[in-house]
Amino acid sequence: MRSILSGLDFAEMTLTELEDTLPNGFHDSVLNGIDIRLAEGQVVLRMDIDFSQPDGEDGVFREAEIVLEGMQTIALDGPSRHLPPRATGLDIDCFTPTAKQYPGLAELPEEVRKNVHSLYLGGDWNSYIHLAAKSARVVWTSGVEAD
């Protein structure tokens, strides 16, 4: 497994490949916001990425923007019920979806389907964001901080 911390240039990496470079993937990370830039074909996920070590301190996060280039599809589920505004981001988990989790998956062209990655928004939201892009990169916006 490659390490995103090594400082190497990871051009033309998919979101799944990018996730594989992170110590915990996107597991237990926090989604703070999404910018959809239609004219540029970009999606930017503003996140706190979990850098906690299995035998170490919990709650170690690093702020980042995950920049998805060449947007191929995006589908956003709303929260499972009406919720008041939140002061903090949403806990997420990421995975490659099945048709049950993303009913529109089978209708996508194969070249898009192979890039689809899903974010499960936990807690009160209990919903999904499904997206695909030709490439993904990380832009670190802060150092590692304890929760």
Coordinates of N, CA and C in Angstrom, one line a residue:
M1 N 0.8 -1.2 0.0 CA 0.0 0.0 0.0 C 0.9 1.2 0.0
R2 N 0.5 2.2 -0.9 CA 1.3 3.5 -0.9 C 0.8 4.3 0.2
S3 N 1.7 5.2 0.7 CA 1.3 6.1 1.8 C 1.2 7.5 1.2
I4 N 0.1 8.2 1.5 CA -0.2 9.5 1.1 C 0.8 10.5 1.8
L5 N 1.3 10.0 2.9 CA 2.2 10.9 3.8 C 3.6 11.0 3.2
S6 N 3.9 10.1 2.2 CA 5.3 10.1 1.7 C 5.6 11.3 0.8
G7 N 4.6 12.1 0.4 CA 4.8 13.3 -0.4 C 5.0 13.0 -1.9
L8 N 4.7 11.8 -2.3 CA 4.8 11.5 -3.7 C 3.6 12.1 -4.4
D9 N 3.8 12.3 -5.7 CA 2.8 12.9 -6.6 C 1.9 11.7 -7.0
F10 N 0.6 11.8 -6.7 CA -0.3 10.7 -7.1 C -1.3 11.2 -8.1
A11 N -0.8 11.6 -9.3 CA -1.7 12.0 -10.3 C -2.5 10.9 -10.9
E12 N -3.7 11.2 -11.3 CA -4.6 10.2 -11.9 C -4.9 9.0 -11.0
M13 N -5.3 9.3 -9.8 CA -5.7 8.3 -8.9 C -7.2 8.3 -8.7
T14 N -7.9 7.2 -8.6 CA -9.3 7.2 -8.3 C -9.5 7.5 -6.9
L15 N -10.8 7.8 -6.5 CA -11.1 8.0 -5.1 C -10.9 6.7 -4.3
T16 N -11.1 5.6 -4.8 CA -10.9 4.3 -4.1 C -9.4 4.1 -3.9
E17 N -8.6 4.4 -4.9 CA -7.1 4.3 -4.7 C -6.6 5.3 -3.7
L18 N -7.1 6.5 -3.7 CA -6.7 7.5 -2.8 C -7.1 7.1 -1.4
E19 N -8.3 6.6 -1.2 CA -8.7 6.1 0.1 C -7.7 5.0 0.6
D20 N -7.2 4.1 -0.3 CA -6.3 3.1 0.1 C -5.0 3.6 0.6
T21 N -4.6 4.8 0.3 CA -3.3 5.4 0.7 C -3.4 5.9 2.2
L22 N -4.6 6.1 2.7 CA -4.7 6.7 4.0 C -4.7 5.7 5.1
P23 N -4.1 6.0 6.3 CA -3.9 5.0 7.4 C -5.2 4.3 7.7
N24 N -6.4 5.0 7.8 CA -7.7 4.4 8.1 C -8.7 4.5 7.0
G25 N -8.2 4.8 5.8 CA -9.1 5.1 4.7 C -9.9 6.3 5.1
F26 N -11.1 6.3 4.7 CA -12.0 7.4 5.2 C -12.8 7.0 6.4
H27 N -12.6 5.8 6.9 CA -13.3 5.3 8.0 C -13.2 6.2 9.2
D28 N -14.3 6.5 9.8 CA -14.4 7.4 11.0 C -13.9 8.8 10.7
S29 N -13.9 9.2 9.5 CA -13.6 10.6 9.2 C -14.9 11.4 9.2
V30 N -14.8 12.7 9.1 CA -15.9 13.6 9.2 C -16.0 14.5 7.9
L31 N -17.2 14.5 7.4 CA -17.5 15.3 6.2 C -18.0 16.6 6.7
N32 N -17.3 17.7 6.4 CA -17.7 19.1 6.8 C -18.5 19.8 5.7
G33 N -18.3 19.5 4.5 CA -19.0 20.2 3.4 C -18.7 19.6 2.0
I34 N -19.5 20.0 1.1 CA -19.3 19.5 -0.3 C -19.4 20.8 -1.2
D35 N -18.5 21.0 -2.1 CA -18.6 22.0 -3.1 C -18.7 21.3 -4.5
I36 N -19.8 21.5 -5.2 CA -20.0 21.0 -6.5 C -19.7 22.1 -7.5
R37 N -18.7 22.0 -8.3 CA -18.3 23.0 -9.2 C -18.6 22.5 -10.6
L38 N -19.8 22.8 -11.0 CA -20.3 22.2 -12.3 C -19.5 22.7 -13.5
A39 N -19.2 23.9 -13.6 CA -18.4 24.4 -14.7 C -17.1 23.8 -14.9
E40 N -16.4 23.4 -13.7 CA -15.1 22.8 -13.8 C -15.2 21.3 -13.8
G41 N -16.4 20.7 -13.6 CA -16.5 19.3 -13.5 C -15.9 18.7 -12.2
Q42 N -15.9 19.5 -11.1 CA -15.2 19.1 -9.9 C -16.2 19.0 -8.8
V43 N -15.8 18.1 -7.8 CA -16.5 18.0 -6.5 C -15.4 18.1 -5.5
V44 N -15.6 18.9 -4.5 CA -14.6 19.0 -3.4 C -15.2 18.6 -2.1
L45 N -14.7 17.6 -1.5 CA -15.2 17.2 -0.2 C -14.3 17.8 0.9
R46 N -14.8 18.6 1.8 CA -14.1 19.1 2.9 C -14.2 18.2 4.1
M47 N -13.1 17.6 4.5 CA -13.1 16.6 5.5 C -12.1 16.7 6.6
D48 N -12.4 16.1 7.7 CA -11.4 15.8 8.8 C -11.1 14.3 8.7
I49 N -9.9 14.0 8.3 CA -9.5 12.6 8.0 C -8.9 12.0 9.3
D50 N -9.4 10.8 9.7 CA -8.9 10.2 10.9 C -7.5 9.6 10.7
F51 N -6.6 10.0 11.5 CA -5.2 9.5 11.5 C -4.9 8.7 12.8
S52 N -5.9 8.4 13.6 CA -5.7 7.6 14.8 C -5.0 6.3 14.5
Q53 N -4.1 5.9 15.4 CA -3.4 4.6 15.2 C -4.2 3.6 16.0
P54 N -4.2 2.3 15.6 CA -4.9 1.2 16.3 C -4.6 1.1 17.7
D55 N -3.3 1.3 18.1 CA -2.9 1.1 19.5 C -2.5 2.4 20.1
G56 N -2.9 3.5 19.5 CA -2.6 4.9 20.0 C -3.8 5.7 20.4
E57 N -3.5 7.0 20.3 CA -4.6 7.9 20.8 C -5.7 8.0 19.8
D58 N -6.9 8.0 20.3 CA -8.1 8.2 19.4 C -8.3 9.7 19.1
G59 N -9.1 10.0 18.0 CA -9.5 11.3 17.7 C -8.4 12.2 17.2
V60 N -7.5 11.6 16.4 CA -6.4 12.4 15.7 C -6.9 12.6 14.3
F61 N -7.1 13.9 13.9 CA -7.6 14.2 12.6 C -6.7 15.2 11.9
R62 N -6.8 15.2 10.5 CA -6.1 16.1 9.7 C -7.1 16.7 8.7
E63 N -7.2 18.0 8.6 CA -8.2 18.6 7.7 C -7.6 18.5 6.3
A64 N -8.6 18.2 5.4 CA -8.2 18.1 4.0 C -9.4 18.4 3.0
E65 N -9.0 18.7 1.8 CA -10.0 18.8 0.7 C -9.7 17.7 -0.2
I66 N -10.7 16.8 -0.5 CA -10.5 15.8 -1.5 C -11.1 16.4 -2.8
V67 N -10.3 16.5 -3.8 CA -10.7 17.2 -5.0 C -10.9 16.1 -6.1
L68 N -12.1 16.0 -6.5 CA -12.5 15.0 -7.6 C -12.6 15.7 -8.9
E69 N -11.8 15.3 -9.9 CA -11.8 15.9 -11.2 C -12.4 15.1 -12.2
G70 N -13.1 15.7 -13.2 CA -13.7 14.9 -14.2 C -15.0 14.2 -13.7
M71 N -15.8 15.0 -13.0 CA -17.0 14.4 -12.3 C -17.8 13.6 -13.4
Q72 N -18.2 12.4 -13.0 CA -18.9 11.5 -13.9 C -20.4 11.3 -13.4
T73 N -20.6 11.3 -12.1 CA -21.9 11.2 -11.5 C -21.9 11.6 -10.1
I74 N -23.0 12.1 -9.6 CA -23.1 12.4 -8.1 C -24.6 12.2 -7.8
A75 N -24.9 11.5 -6.7 CA -26.3 11.4 -6.3 C -26.3 11.6 -4.8
L76 N -27.1 12.5 -4.3 CA -27.1 12.9 -2.9 C -28.5 12.5 -2.3
D77 N -28.5 11.6 -1.2 CA -29.7 11.4 -0.5 C -29.8 12.4 0.6
G78 N -31.0 12.9 0.8 CA -31.2 13.8 1.9 C -31.2 13.0 3.3
P79 N -31.3 13.7 4.4 CA -31.3 13.0 5.7 C -32.6 12.2 5.8
S80 N -32.6 11.2 6.6 CA -33.7 10.3 6.8 C -34.9 11.0 7.3
R81 N -34.7 12.1 8.0 CA -35.8 12.9 8.5 C -35.4 14.3 8.6
H82 N -36.3 15.3 8.9 CA -36.0 16.7 9.0 C -35.1 16.8 10.2
L83 N -33.9 17.5 10.0 CA -33.0 17.7 11.1 C -32.6 19.2 11.2
P84 N -32.4 19.6 12.4 CA -31.9 21.0 12.6 C -30.4 21.2 12.1
P85 N -30.0 22.4 11.8 CA -28.6 22.6 11.4 C -27.7 22.0 12.5
R86 N -26.5 21.6 12.0 CA -25.5 21.1 12.9 C -24.3 22.0 13.0
A87 N -23.6 22.0 14.2 CA -22.4 22.8 14.4 C -21.2 22.0 13.9
T88 N -21.3 20.7 13.8 CA -20.1 19.9 13.4 C -20.5 19.1 12.1
G89 N -19.5 18.5 11.5 CA -19.6 17.7 10.3 C -20.3 16.4 10.6
L90 N -20.4 15.6 9.6 CA -21.1 14.3 9.7 C -20.1 13.2 9.6
D91 N -20.2 12.2 10.6 CA -19.4 11.0 10.5 C -19.7 10.2 9.3
I92 N -18.6 9.7 8.6 CA -18.8 9.0 7.4 C -18.1 7.7 7.4
D93 N -18.5 6.8 6.5 CA -17.8 5.6 6.1 C -17.9 5.5 4.6
C94 N -16.9 4.9 4.0 CA -16.9 4.8 2.5 C -16.8 3.4 2.1
F95 N -17.4 3.1 0.9 CA -17.4 1.8 0.3 C -17.7 1.8 -1.1
T96 N -17.6 0.7 -1.8 CA -18.0 0.5 -3.2 C -19.4 0.0 -3.1
P97 N -20.4 0.7 -3.7 CA -21.8 0.3 -3.4 C -22.3 -0.9 -4.3
T98 N -23.4 -1.5 -3.8 CA -24.1 -2.5 -4.5 C -25.4 -1.8 -5.1
A99 N -26.1 -2.5 -6.0 CA -27.3 -1.9 -6.6 C -28.4 -1.6 -5.5
K100 N -28.3 -2.4 -4.4 CA -29.3 -2.1 -3.3 C -29.0 -0.8 -2.6
Q101 N -27.7 -0.4 -2.4 CA -27.4 0.8 -1.8 C -27.5 2.0 -2.8
Y102 N -27.3 1.7 -4.1 CA -27.4 2.8 -5.1 C -28.2 2.2 -6.3
P103 N -29.5 2.4 -6.2 CA -30.4 1.8 -7.2 C -30.1 2.2 -8.6
G104 N -29.5 3.4 -8.9 CA -29.2 3.8 -10.2 C -27.9 3.3 -10.8
L105 N -27.2 2.5 -10.0 CA -25.8 2.0 -10.4 C -25.8 1.2 -11.7
A106 N -26.8 0.3 -11.9 CA -26.8 -0.5 -13.0 C -27.0 0.3 -14.3
E107 N -27.6 1.4 -14.2 CA -27.9 2.2 -15.4 C -26.7 3.1 -15.9
L108 N -25.7 3.1 -15.1 CA -24.5 3.9 -15.4 C -23.6 3.1 -16.4
P109 N -22.9 3.8 -17.3 CA -22.0 3.1 -18.2 C -20.9 2.4 -17.4
E110 N -20.3 1.4 -17.9 CA -19.3 0.6 -17.2 C -18.1 1.5 -16.8
E111 N -17.7 2.4 -17.7 CA -16.5 3.2 -17.3 C -16.8 4.2 -16.1
V112 N -18.1 4.5 -15.9 CA -18.5 5.3 -14.7 C -18.6 4.3 -13.5
R113 N -19.3 3.2 -13.7 CA -19.6 2.3 -12.6 C -18.3 1.9 -11.9
K114 N -17.3 1.7 -12.6 CA -16.0 1.2 -12.0 C -15.4 2.3 -11.1
N115 N -15.8 3.5 -11.2 CA -15.3 4.6 -10.4 C -16.2 5.0 -9.3
V116 N -17.4 4.4 -9.2 CA -18.4 4.9 -8.2 C -17.9 4.5 -6.8
H117 N -18.0 5.4 -5.9 CA -17.6 5.3 -4.5 C -18.7 5.9 -3.7
S118 N -19.1 5.3 -2.6 CA -20.2 5.9 -1.8 C -19.7 6.3 -0.4
L119 N -20.3 7.3 0.1 CA -20.1 7.8 1.5 C -21.4 7.5 2.2
Y120 N -21.3 6.8 3.3 CA -22.5 6.6 4.2 C -22.4 7.7 5.3
L121 N -23.4 8.5 5.4 CA -23.5 9.6 6.3 C -24.2 9.0 7.6
G122 N -23.5 8.9 8.6 CA -24.0 8.2 9.8 C -24.8 9.1 10.7
G123 N -25.1 8.6 11.9 CA -25.8 9.4 12.9 C -27.2 9.6 12.4
D124 N -27.7 10.9 12.7 CA -29.1 11.2 12.4 C -29.4 11.2 10.9
W125 N -28.4 11.5 10.1 CA -28.6 11.5 8.6 C -29.0 10.2 8.0
N126 N -28.2 9.1 8.3 CA -28.6 7.8 7.8 C -28.9 7.8 6.3
S127 N -27.9 8.3 5.5 CA -28.2 8.4 4.1 C -26.8 8.3 3.3
Y128 N -26.9 8.4 2.0 CA -25.7 8.2 1.2 C -25.4 9.3 0.2
I129 N -24.1 9.4 -0.1 CA -23.7 10.2 -1.3 C -22.9 9.3 -2.2
H130 N -23.4 9.1 -3.4 CA -22.7 8.3 -4.4 C -22.1 9.2 -5.4
L131 N -20.8 8.9 -5.7 CA -20.1 9.8 -6.7 C -19.1 9.0 -7.5
A132 N -18.7 9.5 -8.6 CA -17.7 9.0 -9.5 C -17.0 10.1 -10.2
A133 N -15.7 10.0 -10.3 CA -14.9 11.0 -11.0 C -13.7 10.3 -11.6
K134 N -13.1 10.9 -12.6 CA -12.0 10.3 -13.3 C -10.7 10.2 -12.4
S135 N -10.6 11.2 -11.6 CA -9.4 11.2 -10.7 C -9.7 12.0 -9.4
A136 N -8.8 11.7 -8.4 CA -9.0 12.3 -7.1 C -7.6 12.7 -6.5
R137 N -7.6 13.7 -5.8 CA -6.3 14.1 -5.1 C -6.7 14.8 -3.8
V138 N -5.7 14.8 -2.9 CA -5.9 15.4 -1.6 C -5.1 16.7 -1.5
V139 N -5.7 17.7 -0.9 CA -5.0 18.9 -0.5 C -5.2 19.1 1.0
W140 N -4.0 18.9 1.7 CA -4.1 19.1 3.1 C -4.2 20.5 3.5
T141 N -5.2 20.8 4.4 CA -5.4 22.2 4.8 C -5.0 22.5 6.2
S142 N -4.5 21.4 6.9 CA -4.0 21.6 8.3 C -3.1 20.4 8.6
G143 N -2.4 20.5 9.7 CA -1.6 19.4 10.2 C -2.5 18.4 11.0
V144 N -1.8 17.4 11.6 CA -2.5 16.5 12.4 C -2.9 17.1 13.7
E145 N -4.1 17.0 14.2 CA -4.6 17.6 15.4 C -5.3 16.6 16.2
A146 N -5.2 16.7 17.5 CA -6.0 15.8 18.4 C -7.4 16.4 18.5
D147 N -8.3 15.4 18.7 CA -9.8 15.8 18.8 C -10.0 16.4 20.1

